[in-house]
Amino acid sequence: MKRWYRKTVTKVILVILAVLCGAACVTGLASSMSLAGTANPSEIWKMTKQAYEESQDFNGAVENSVMEIMNRIRLENLFETDGAYNPNKLVDIMEYSRNGTISGSNSSGVAYTLEELENWSEDFQTNEGDIYDDNSVVVCEKPDGTYYYYYLNDFIQMFENGEFSMQFDQDSQQRQSEFLNELELGHMTSSGSYDFWIADSEGNVCYTDCWNFGSSLKEKYAPDGANNLLQVVNENSRLNGKLSIIYDDITSVLNSLFNDMQTYQGGWDYLEEGNTNLTYLYINEDTKKVVTNKSAYAKYEDAWQNIKEMAQADSVRYMIVYPQLKDFETNMNISASGEWELVRSYVNERTFNRTLAISVDTEYPIQDQFYEENEIYKENVPILRNSMILALVTGVVFLMAIVWLTVTAGRREGDNELYLSPFDHWKTEAAALTVILIFFIGSLIFAIPDTFNFEGWSNVPYTESLYNYGGTVGYARLPYMITAFTRAFSMMELLALYAWMVFAFGCFFAGYLSLVKRIKAKTLWNNSILKMVFVFFREIFNERSVTTKAVVLTCCFMVIEWMAVTTANLFLVFLMLVMDIAVIYVVMSSAVAKSRLKKGIEEIASGNMSYQIPLKGLRGSNRNLAEKVNDIGEGLNRAVEEGMKNERLKTDLITNVSHDIKTPLTSIINYVDILKRSGIDDPKIQGYLDILESKAQRLKTLTEDVVEASKVSSGNITLECMDMNLTELVQQTEGEFAEKFEARGLTMVVNLPEEPAVVHVDGRRMWRVLENIFGNAAKYAMPGTRVYADLTVSGNHVNFSLKNVSEQQLNISADELTERFIRGDLSRSTEGSGLGLSIAKSLTEMQGGRFELYLDGDLFRVNICFERVR
């Protein structure tokens, strides 16, 4: 079967296969990444061979448990006293905001009870947009540079009661009432706006400046030891001028304490003994206390022995974090420094003197999160493995199909021509935009129905990001869960994804195959809108001597049109109408002139040299162009007549001269032959006769070549083509010239194919072609060298080449060598008419072949190529 791989049905099957495999590959990869939680194929494949206890998901579950345990210990230390929740525990705002600790004392000056902050934080979360009061705060600067704070209402009231008065610089036009009004409106928000001072009722200067600080915080409770926050900052020198910092700290505390309290109140039942396969033991060396979820490990005295027992138990994965990183112990594939830093981050002390031991019973006797994840893991690993295998196999098939389609795009079974579809003839940008729009619109359609909801896979996280999963529902704290092996597509999501990918790859191949064919046909740029625009502006620039006037007139016309439309000026509107009429006249006249010019050119091109374009009604450049076209027709007519006359004279001359020379030349050759057979013994006369015979034969050959060249040029040759094996003809020609080659010391090297090299040619004319080529080598090749004749069969072509080194320097081009009466031997000291290669080239091309000459220094090579007949 010939070229079955190019058949249309084969390519259609391949496209369908590539689309389906590409969609399956993407679907398999997406499901794999969704299950594994990573986009790294090597990591995904590694997961398919691991037990749950060896996986990063197990390590992540343990790490999340560590965070829960440490968070539990931290919160219990914060909110409890002697093991019980203490609502009266004093919380220092700045201490909690900066360090996350509660010492129970008021060291900064701003403190509330734990119960007060708990209630306040609930209001803060539910009314977050309304935590500040409309009553602003006014800041007054004392002569010593310290500050005193007032609520705005109290400050204004003190002026109304005469307790304060405002004195301005004598040059200032500002008055007390105006200033207070601006201050009340919130305009005076910075110091140094005016030169003034505030005095008390006795005239003593109290403040040198004041301004509006902004809204005051709604204080649900009074701070410890004061009525409000302003009293604290006014009386505490350390907090003077730091009201904004205090406000920020309070809002920060209310926000973080609310979250901590929700976690604390949610309880820790899932970490208690009997509810989990995880055992932990936390030792505080400073307080000599142990925190654990196993009652048998509660004694501090037995803590180290208990840790040793935890690490030695069968089927246990453990991790022990000591105060020193170098002592870290584990039998899990987990980062020592990472876990040590994690535990360390929960202890806000300069010295870290804590030990945490964690162990998980991998037989999972309790059905907790580890048990559930292990079951899900065992169910999903085969799915993960099959998804990866599916993605790999379909990916390989897809790549093979796309390579196959790339090679055969635009080709058909019968020949090597490149065939383009109507879509391939579209402008490049238009075709690309069409494919993109179809894909975009189709994707929107896929995304509209609820069944095509891809939220499950649209943002596939990496494994490390999954370890931060966790949250709250109401007041119940959920345990941290690893989602790497709990994320999965529903069957509807998989089908929807696959359908979308089929559509996407269909759009891809529509554009890709067209792109490949455009590249092969070299129309990607040549048939683009961008090139069309580029060429258009380049032509305008190159013809700027002509186009400048048109561009200027067009711009003026557009400006007047725009001004007439936007201004509605009557004169401009009238001018616009006049210009429109003029443009219509010019366009119609140009259309008529173009039609006449087109008809005239078509008539002349068809051979009607005497046709004349009517000049009536043509003006300007159109008339000049029509006159020149008419002159071209007349000139062509004269040139054709002159050429035909010269060709007739040349042909007649060659025929007559050749005929006249041939008759006496035949007589000369015959009489020379008679003389040579007359038995003349004088060697000198014999030498003269040999020279006379040689020159007569050369003159005869020249005459025959001239007649042959005349027939070829005039086309007066009838070809009788048939299928013949070129190998046999080359062998025959080699044998004919063996003696001549040997006489000049030339070695013939012939390389012939094993398979037949069948071509459809005229045997007699093909013999003449090879005879001229071999004869040329015999005459001009350097003696003592090799002549290479190579016949090869490749695909649909048969190629013959003859290579030799020239005896004379080749200082002319290959094209000149195929002209008539041109020889490489410029001294003309060798035999030859200079017509051999010209005749060989003409005869080769008449038989449908290709004749090419190559010169590289003194290397001379002839290439002949014919279509192969199978």
mmCIF file of N, CA and C in Angstrom, residues 676-778:
data_model
loop_
_atom_site.group_PDB
_atom_site.id
_atom_site.type_symbol
_atom_site.label_atom_id
_atom_site.label_comp_id
_atom_site.label_asym_id
_atom_site.label_seq_id
_atom_site.Cartn_x
_atom_site.Cartn_y
_atom_site.Cartn_z
ATOM 1 N N LYS A 676 43.827 6.850 -47.728
ATOM 2 C CA LYS A 676 44.468 6.067 -46.678
ATOM 3 C C LYS A 676 44.543 4.588 -47.034
ATOM 4 N N ARG A 677 43.636 4.127 -47.924
ATOM 5 C CA ARG A 677 43.631 2.729 -48.325
ATOM 6 C C ARG A 677 44.401 2.488 -49.627
ATOM 7 N N SER A 678 45.026 3.555 -50.159
ATOM 8 C CA SER A 678 45.760 3.426 -51.437
ATOM 9 C C SER A 678 47.162 2.886 -51.244
ATOM 10 N N GLY A 679 47.565 2.636 -50.064
ATOM 11 C CA GLY A 679 48.872 2.045 -49.810
ATOM 12 C C GLY A 679 50.020 3.022 -49.949
ATOM 13 N N ILE A 680 49.809 4.257 -49.586
ATOM 14 C CA ILE A 680 50.879 5.251 -49.631
ATOM 15 C C ILE A 680 51.847 4.950 -48.517
ATOM 16 N N ASP A 681 53.149 4.816 -48.876
ATOM 17 C CA ASP A 681 54.151 4.409 -47.903
ATOM 18 C C ASP A 681 54.821 5.577 -47.211
ATOM 19 N N ASP A 682 54.706 6.744 -47.764
ATOM 20 C CA ASP A 682 55.378 7.904 -47.159
ATOM 21 C C ASP A 682 54.714 8.243 -45.820
ATOM 22 N N PRO A 683 55.468 8.110 -44.674
ATOM 23 C CA PRO A 683 54.852 8.377 -43.356
ATOM 24 C C PRO A 683 54.398 9.826 -43.204
ATOM 25 N N LYS A 684 55.094 10.744 -43.868
ATOM 26 C CA LYS A 684 54.681 12.154 -43.734
ATOM 27 C C LYS A 684 53.300 12.350 -44.334
ATOM 28 N N ILE A 685 53.088 11.724 -45.511
ATOM 29 C CA ILE A 685 51.763 11.873 -46.157
ATOM 30 C C ILE A 685 50.700 11.191 -45.302
ATOM 31 N N GLN A 686 51.052 10.011 -44.714
ATOM 32 C CA GLN A 686 50.098 9.327 -43.823
ATOM 33 C C GLN A 686 49.726 10.215 -42.646
ATOM 34 N N GLY A 687 50.709 10.963 -42.125
ATOM 35 C CA GLY A 687 50.406 11.883 -41.023
ATOM 36 C C GLY A 687 49.486 12.996 -41.450
ATOM 37 N N TYR A 688 49.710 13.486 -42.661
ATOM 38 C CA TYR A 688 48.817 14.546 -43.159
ATOM 39 C C TYR A 688 47.397 14.032 -43.317
ATOM 40 N N LEU A 689 47.298 12.776 -43.823
ATOM 41 C CA LEU A 689 45.963 12.202 -44.005
ATOM 42 C C LEU A 689 45.248 12.003 -42.660
ATOM 43 N N ASP A 690 46.003 11.583 -41.593
ATOM 44 C CA ASP A 690 45.382 11.408 -40.272
ATOM 45 C C ASP A 690 44.850 12.741 -39.735
ATOM 46 N N ILE A 691 45.695 13.791 -39.935
ATOM 47 C CA ILE A 691 45.238 15.123 -39.457
ATOM 48 C C ILE A 691 44.013 15.553 -40.231
ATOM 49 N N LEU A 692 44.036 15.342 -41.546
ATOM 50 C CA LEU A 692 42.901 15.747 -42.374
ATOM 51 C C LEU A 692 41.634 14.992 -41.971
ATOM 52 N N GLU A 693 41.765 13.679 -41.686
ATOM 53 C CA GLU A 693 40.599 12.887 -41.272
ATOM 54 C C GLU A 693 40.063 13.372 -39.923
ATOM 55 N N SER A 694 40.985 13.668 -38.956
ATOM 56 C CA SER A 694 40.557 14.119 -37.631
ATOM 57 C C SER A 694 39.799 15.440 -37.711
ATOM 58 N N LYS A 695 40.354 16.365 -38.478
ATOM 59 C CA LYS A 695 39.698 17.669 -38.579
ATOM 60 C C LYS A 695 38.376 17.573 -39.307
ATOM 61 N N ALA A 696 38.306 16.700 -40.307
ATOM 62 C CA ALA A 696 37.054 16.524 -41.039
ATOM 63 C C ALA A 696 35.985 15.942 -40.118
ATOM 64 N N GLN A 697 36.363 14.946 -39.297
ATOM 65 C CA GLN A 697 35.404 14.364 -38.350
ATOM 66 C C GLN A 697 34.944 15.404 -37.327
ATOM 67 N N ARG A 698 35.888 16.245 -36.860
ATOM 68 C CA ARG A 698 35.518 17.301 -35.903
ATOM 69 C C ARG A 698 34.532 18.271 -36.534
ATOM 70 N N LEU A 699 34.791 18.635 -37.820
ATOM 71 C CA LEU A 699 33.887 19.544 -38.514
ATOM 72 C C LEU A 699 32.520 18.894 -38.721
ATOM 73 N N LYS A 700 32.524 17.580 -38.961
ATOM 74 C CA LYS A 700 31.254 16.877 -39.111
ATOM 75 C C LYS A 700 30.462 16.883 -37.805
ATOM 76 N N THR A 701 31.182 16.621 -36.674
ATOM 77 C CA THR A 701 30.523 16.638 -35.355
ATOM 78 C C THR A 701 29.962 18.015 -35.047
ATOM 79 N N LEU A 702 30.743 19.045 -35.343
ATOM 80 C CA LEU A 702 30.278 20.414 -35.101
ATOM 81 C C LEU A 702 29.025 20.712 -35.905
ATOM 82 N N THR A 703 29.030 20.265 -37.160
ATOM 83 C CA THR A 703 27.856 20.503 -38.016
ATOM 84 C C THR A 703 26.635 19.794 -37.451
ATOM 85 N N GLU A 704 26.808 18.545 -37.019
ATOM 86 C CA GLU A 704 25.673 17.791 -36.453
ATOM 87 C C GLU A 704 25.178 18.441 -35.161
ATOM 88 N N ASP A 705 26.104 18.937 -34.311
ATOM 89 C CA ASP A 705 25.707 19.593 -33.062
ATOM 90 C C ASP A 705 24.927 20.869 -33.343
ATOM 91 N N VAL A 706 25.374 21.615 -34.339
ATOM 92 C CA VAL A 706 24.674 22.856 -34.683
ATOM 93 C C VAL A 706 23.263 22.556 -35.151
ATOM 94 N N VAL A 707 23.119 21.534 -35.998
ATOM 95 C CA VAL A 707 21.778 21.163 -36.475
ATOM 96 C C VAL A 707 20.926 20.684 -35.311
ATOM 97 N N GLU A 708 21.529 19.865 -34.407
ATOM 98 C CA GLU A 708 20.794 19.360 -33.246
ATOM 99 C C GLU A 708 20.336 20.500 -32.343
ATOM 100 N N ALA A 709 21.260 21.454 -32.090
ATOM 101 C CA ALA A 709 20.909 22.598 -31.242
ATOM 102 C C ALA A 709 19.808 23.421 -31.871
ATOM 103 N N SER A 710 19.844 23.555 -33.193
ATOM 104 C CA SER A 710 18.798 24.321 -33.884
ATOM 105 C C SER A 710 17.445 23.649 -33.729
ATOM 106 N N LYS A 711 17.421 22.304 -33.849
ATOM 107 C CA LYS A 711 16.159 21.579 -33.693
ATOM 108 C C LYS A 711 15.628 21.690 -32.266
ATOM 109 N N VAL A 712 16.537 21.595 -31.276
ATOM 110 C CA VAL A 712 16.106 21.673 -29.867
ATOM 111 C C VAL A 712 15.538 23.034 -29.554
ATOM 112 N N SER A 713 16.228 24.083 -30.025
ATOM 113 C CA SER A 713 15.765 25.439 -29.716
ATOM 114 C C SER A 713 14.447 25.757 -30.382
ATOM 115 N N SER A 714 14.229 25.189 -31.568
ATOM 116 C CA SER A 714 12.973 25.462 -32.289
ATOM 117 C C SER A 714 11.868 24.502 -31.885
ATOM 118 N N GLY A 715 12.203 23.474 -31.050
ATOM 119 C CA GLY A 715 11.197 22.498 -30.627
ATOM 120 C C GLY A 715 10.821 21.518 -31.703
ATOM 121 N N ASN A 716 11.655 21.436 -32.724
ATOM 122 C CA ASN A 716 11.345 20.570 -33.871
ATOM 123 C C ASN A 716 11.872 19.167 -33.630
ATOM 124 N N ILE A 717 11.495 18.577 -32.489
ATOM 125 C CA ILE A 717 11.919 17.238 -32.108
ATOM 126 C C ILE A 717 10.705 16.487 -31.582
ATOM 127 N N THR A 718 10.565 15.261 -32.022
ATOM 128 C CA THR A 718 9.469 14.402 -31.557
ATOM 129 C C THR A 718 10.039 13.376 -30.587
ATOM 130 N N LEU A 719 9.506 13.340 -29.384
ATOM 131 C CA LEU A 719 9.977 12.414 -28.360
ATOM 132 C C LEU A 719 9.157 11.140 -28.383
ATOM 133 N N GLU A 720 9.829 10.009 -28.246
ATOM 134 C CA GLU A 720 9.178 8.707 -28.152
ATOM 135 C C GLU A 720 9.539 8.112 -26.791
ATOM 136 N N CYS A 721 8.792 8.511 -25.753
ATOM 137 C CA CYS A 721 9.132 8.157 -24.376
ATOM 138 C C CYS A 721 8.628 6.765 -24.019
ATOM 139 N N MET A 722 9.373 6.098 -23.176
ATOM 140 C CA MET A 722 9.014 4.767 -22.677
ATOM 141 C C MET A 722 9.685 4.571 -21.326
ATOM 142 N N ASP A 723 9.226 3.554 -20.585
ATOM 143 C CA ASP A 723 9.857 3.228 -19.315
ATOM 144 C C ASP A 723 11.141 2.451 -19.566
ATOM 145 N N MET A 724 12.238 2.943 -19.019
ATOM 146 C CA MET A 724 13.512 2.256 -19.210
ATOM 147 C C MET A 724 14.338 2.371 -17.936
ATOM 148 N N ASN A 725 15.214 1.369 -17.744
ATOM 149 C CA ASN A 725 16.074 1.323 -16.571
ATOM 150 C C ASN A 725 17.318 2.149 -16.851
ATOM 151 N N LEU A 726 17.459 3.246 -16.138
ATOM 152 C CA LEU A 726 18.581 4.148 -16.375
ATOM 153 C C LEU A 726 19.911 3.493 -15.998
ATOM 154 N N THR A 727 19.855 2.483 -15.114
ATOM 155 C CA THR A 727 21.085 1.785 -14.732
ATOM 156 C C THR A 727 21.765 1.158 -15.941
ATOM 157 N N GLU A 728 20.981 0.500 -16.810
ATOM 158 C CA GLU A 728 21.535 -0.153 -17.994
ATOM 159 C C GLU A 728 22.121 0.869 -18.956
ATOM 160 N N LEU A 729 21.453 2.009 -19.099
ATOM 161 C CA LEU A 729 21.946 3.028 -20.021
ATOM 162 C C LEU A 729 23.264 3.613 -19.529
ATOM 163 N N VAL A 730 23.394 3.800 -18.214
ATOM 164 C CA VAL A 730 24.652 4.313 -17.656
ATOM 165 C C VAL A 730 25.777 3.308 -17.876
ATOM 166 N N GLN A 731 25.468 2.017 -17.639
ATOM 167 C CA GLN A 731 26.483 0.979 -17.857
ATOM 168 C C GLN A 731 26.927 0.937 -19.310
ATOM 169 N N GLN A 732 25.969 1.069 -20.231
ATOM 170 C CA GLN A 732 26.294 1.048 -21.658
ATOM 171 C C GLN A 732 27.170 2.247 -22.024
ATOM 172 N N THR A 733 26.812 3.412 -21.504
ATOM 173 C CA THR A 733 27.594 4.605 -21.810
ATOM 174 C C THR A 733 29.001 4.493 -21.241
ATOM 175 N N GLU A 734 29.112 3.930 -20.039
ATOM 176 C CA GLU A 734 30.438 3.736 -19.435
ATOM 177 C C GLU A 734 31.302 2.850 -20.334
ATOM 178 N N GLY A 735 30.699 1.770 -20.863
ATOM 179 C CA GLY A 735 31.465 0.881 -21.741
ATOM 180 C C GLY A 735 31.908 1.573 -23.022
ATOM 181 N N GLU A 736 31.046 2.418 -23.577
ATOM 182 C CA GLU A 736 31.374 3.122 -24.814
ATOM 183 C C GLU A 736 32.560 4.058 -24.619
ATOM 184 N N PHE A 737 32.660 4.665 -23.439
ATOM 185 C CA PHE A 737 33.703 5.668 -23.223
ATOM 186 C C PHE A 737 34.904 5.105 -22.467
ATOM 187 N N ALA A 738 34.924 3.802 -22.207
ATOM 188 C CA ALA A 738 36.022 3.226 -21.438
ATOM 189 C C ALA A 738 37.366 3.448 -22.121
ATOM 190 N N GLU A 739 37.392 3.277 -23.440
ATOM 191 C CA GLU A 739 38.644 3.441 -24.183
ATOM 192 C C GLU A 739 39.147 4.872 -24.136
ATOM 193 N N LYS A 740 38.220 5.831 -24.284
ATOM 194 C CA LYS A 740 38.619 7.242 -24.251
ATOM 195 C C LYS A 740 39.127 7.634 -22.862
ATOM 196 N N PHE A 741 38.476 7.122 -21.841
ATOM 197 C CA PHE A 741 38.913 7.437 -20.481
ATOM 198 C C PHE A 741 40.302 6.837 -20.208
ATOM 199 N N GLU A 742 40.499 5.616 -20.701
ATOM 200 C CA GLU A 742 41.783 4.959 -20.491
ATOM 201 C C GLU A 742 42.894 5.686 -21.228
ATOM 202 N N ALA A 743 42.552 6.208 -22.415
ATOM 203 C CA ALA A 743 43.561 6.922 -23.199
ATOM 204 C C ALA A 743 44.066 8.162 -22.475
ATOM 205 N N ARG A 744 43.215 8.796 -21.648
ATOM 206 C CA ARG A 744 43.624 10.011 -20.941
ATOM 207 C C ARG A 744 44.004 9.735 -19.483
ATOM 208 N N GLY A 745 44.111 8.442 -19.146
ATOM 209 C CA GLY A 745 44.519 8.079 -17.787
ATOM 210 C C GLY A 745 43.466 8.344 -16.747
ATOM 211 N N LEU A 746 42.222 8.354 -17.120
ATOM 212 C CA LEU A 746 41.114 8.612 -16.197
ATOM 213 C C LEU A 746 40.556 7.297 -15.655
ATOM 214 N N THR A 747 40.316 7.267 -14.360
ATOM 215 C CA THR A 747 39.735 6.074 -13.725
ATOM 216 C C THR A 747 38.255 6.331 -13.473
ATOM 217 N N MET A 748 37.410 5.438 -13.981
ATOM 218 C CA MET A 748 35.966 5.598 -13.835
ATOM 219 C C MET A 748 35.490 4.849 -12.587
ATOM 220 N N VAL A 749 34.787 5.557 -11.676
ATOM 221 C CA VAL A 749 34.211 4.962 -10.470
ATOM 222 C C VAL A 749 32.692 5.094 -10.575
ATOM 223 N N VAL A 750 32.021 3.955 -10.738
ATOM 224 C CA VAL A 750 30.569 3.966 -10.965
ATOM 225 C C VAL A 750 29.878 3.338 -9.761
ATOM 226 N N ASN A 751 28.905 4.031 -9.209
ATOM 227 C CA ASN A 751 28.083 3.528 -8.109
ATOM 228 C C ASN A 751 26.646 3.427 -8.589
ATOM 229 N N LEU A 752 26.122 2.205 -8.650
ATOM 230 C CA LEU A 752 24.776 1.964 -9.160
ATOM 231 C C LEU A 752 23.914 1.339 -8.080
ATOM 232 N N PRO A 753 22.624 1.623 -8.067
ATOM 233 C CA PRO A 753 21.739 1.048 -7.042
ATOM 234 C C PRO A 753 21.417 -0.403 -7.347
ATOM 235 N N GLU A 754 21.044 -1.128 -6.281
ATOM 236 C CA GLU A 754 20.640 -2.526 -6.478
ATOM 237 C C GLU A 754 19.255 -2.620 -7.087
ATOM 238 N N GLU A 755 18.366 -1.673 -6.726
ATOM 239 C CA GLU A 755 17.013 -1.711 -7.259
ATOM 240 C C GLU A 755 16.953 -0.990 -8.608
ATOM 241 N N PRO A 756 15.989 -1.321 -9.459
ATOM 242 C CA PRO A 756 15.895 -0.685 -10.777
ATOM 243 C C PRO A 756 15.625 0.815 -10.640
ATOM 244 N N ALA A 757 16.263 1.588 -11.507
ATOM 245 C CA ALA A 757 16.063 3.042 -11.551
ATOM 246 C C ALA A 757 15.282 3.364 -12.814
ATOM 247 N N VAL A 758 13.976 3.086 -12.798
ATOM 248 C CA VAL A 758 13.138 3.198 -14.000
ATOM 249 C C VAL A 758 12.644 4.637 -14.141
ATOM 250 N N VAL A 759 12.830 5.188 -15.363
ATOM 251 C CA VAL A 759 12.341 6.533 -15.670
ATOM 252 C C VAL A 759 11.606 6.479 -17.000
ATOM 253 N N HIS A 760 10.761 7.467 -17.241
ATOM 254 C CA HIS A 760 9.975 7.534 -18.480
ATOM 255 C C HIS A 760 10.605 8.577 -19.394
ATOM 256 N N VAL A 761 11.440 8.133 -20.339
ATOM 257 C CA VAL A 761 12.194 9.043 -21.212
ATOM 258 C C VAL A 761 12.267 8.469 -22.620
ATOM 259 N N ASP A 762 12.800 9.285 -23.540
ATOM 260 C CA ASP A 762 13.120 8.862 -24.901
ATOM 261 C C ASP A 762 14.523 8.267 -24.868
ATOM 262 N N GLY A 763 14.665 6.971 -25.153
ATOM 263 C CA GLY A 763 15.946 6.298 -25.019
ATOM 264 C C GLY A 763 17.033 6.911 -25.883
ATOM 265 N N ARG A 764 16.707 7.251 -27.136
ATOM 266 C CA ARG A 764 17.712 7.813 -28.037
ATOM 267 C C ARG A 764 18.190 9.167 -27.552
ATOM 268 N N ARG A 765 17.222 10.009 -27.096
ATOM 269 C CA ARG A 765 17.608 11.338 -26.604
ATOM 270 C C ARG A 765 18.360 11.230 -25.271
ATOM 271 N N MET A 766 17.950 10.259 -24.416
ATOM 272 C CA MET A 766 18.639 10.089 -23.141
ATOM 273 C C MET A 766 20.071 9.622 -23.357
ATOM 274 N N TRP A 767 20.253 8.757 -24.379
ATOM 275 C CA TRP A 767 21.615 8.334 -24.727
ATOM 276 C C TRP A 767 22.457 9.539 -25.135
ATOM 277 N N ARG A 768 21.848 10.450 -25.903
ATOM 278 C CA ARG A 768 22.597 11.650 -26.333
ATOM 279 C C ARG A 768 22.994 12.513 -25.125
ATOM 280 N N VAL A 769 22.098 12.596 -24.119
ATOM 281 C CA VAL A 769 22.405 13.372 -22.923
ATOM 282 C C VAL A 769 23.614 12.785 -22.199
ATOM 283 N N LEU A 770 23.570 11.452 -21.945
ATOM 284 C CA LEU A 770 24.682 10.811 -21.246
ATOM 285 C C LEU A 770 25.961 10.857 -22.066
ATOM 286 N N GLU A 771 25.826 10.695 -23.401
ATOM 287 C CA GLU A 771 26.999 10.752 -24.273
ATOM 288 C C GLU A 771 27.681 12.104 -24.161
ATOM 289 N N ASN A 772 26.888 13.191 -24.140
ATOM 290 C CA ASN A 772 27.469 14.527 -24.047
ATOM 291 C C ASN A 772 28.151 14.743 -22.677
ATOM 292 N N ILE A 773 27.526 14.220 -21.619
ATOM 293 C CA ILE A 773 28.094 14.403 -20.278
ATOM 294 C C ILE A 773 29.401 13.630 -20.128
ATOM 295 N N PHE A 774 29.379 12.338 -20.515
ATOM 296 C CA PHE A 774 30.591 11.526 -20.426
ATOM 297 C C PHE A 774 31.671 12.066 -21.365
ATOM 298 N N GLY A 775 31.243 12.510 -22.549
ATOM 299 C CA GLY A 775 32.206 13.067 -23.494
ATOM 300 C C GLY A 775 32.847 14.333 -22.962
ATOM 301 N N ASN A 776 32.074 15.147 -22.268
ATOM 302 C CA ASN A 776 32.624 16.365 -21.671
ATOM 303 C C ASN A 776 33.703 16.035 -20.649
ATOM 304 N N ALA A 777 33.457 14.961 -19.842
ATOM 305 C CA ALA A 777 34.454 14.547 -18.849
ATOM 306 C C ALA A 777 35.691 13.997 -19.521
ATOM 307 N N ALA A 778 35.483 13.226 -20.595
ATOM 308 C CA ALA A 778 36.627 12.647 -21.308
ATOM 309 C C ALA A 778 37.510 13.732 -21.918
#
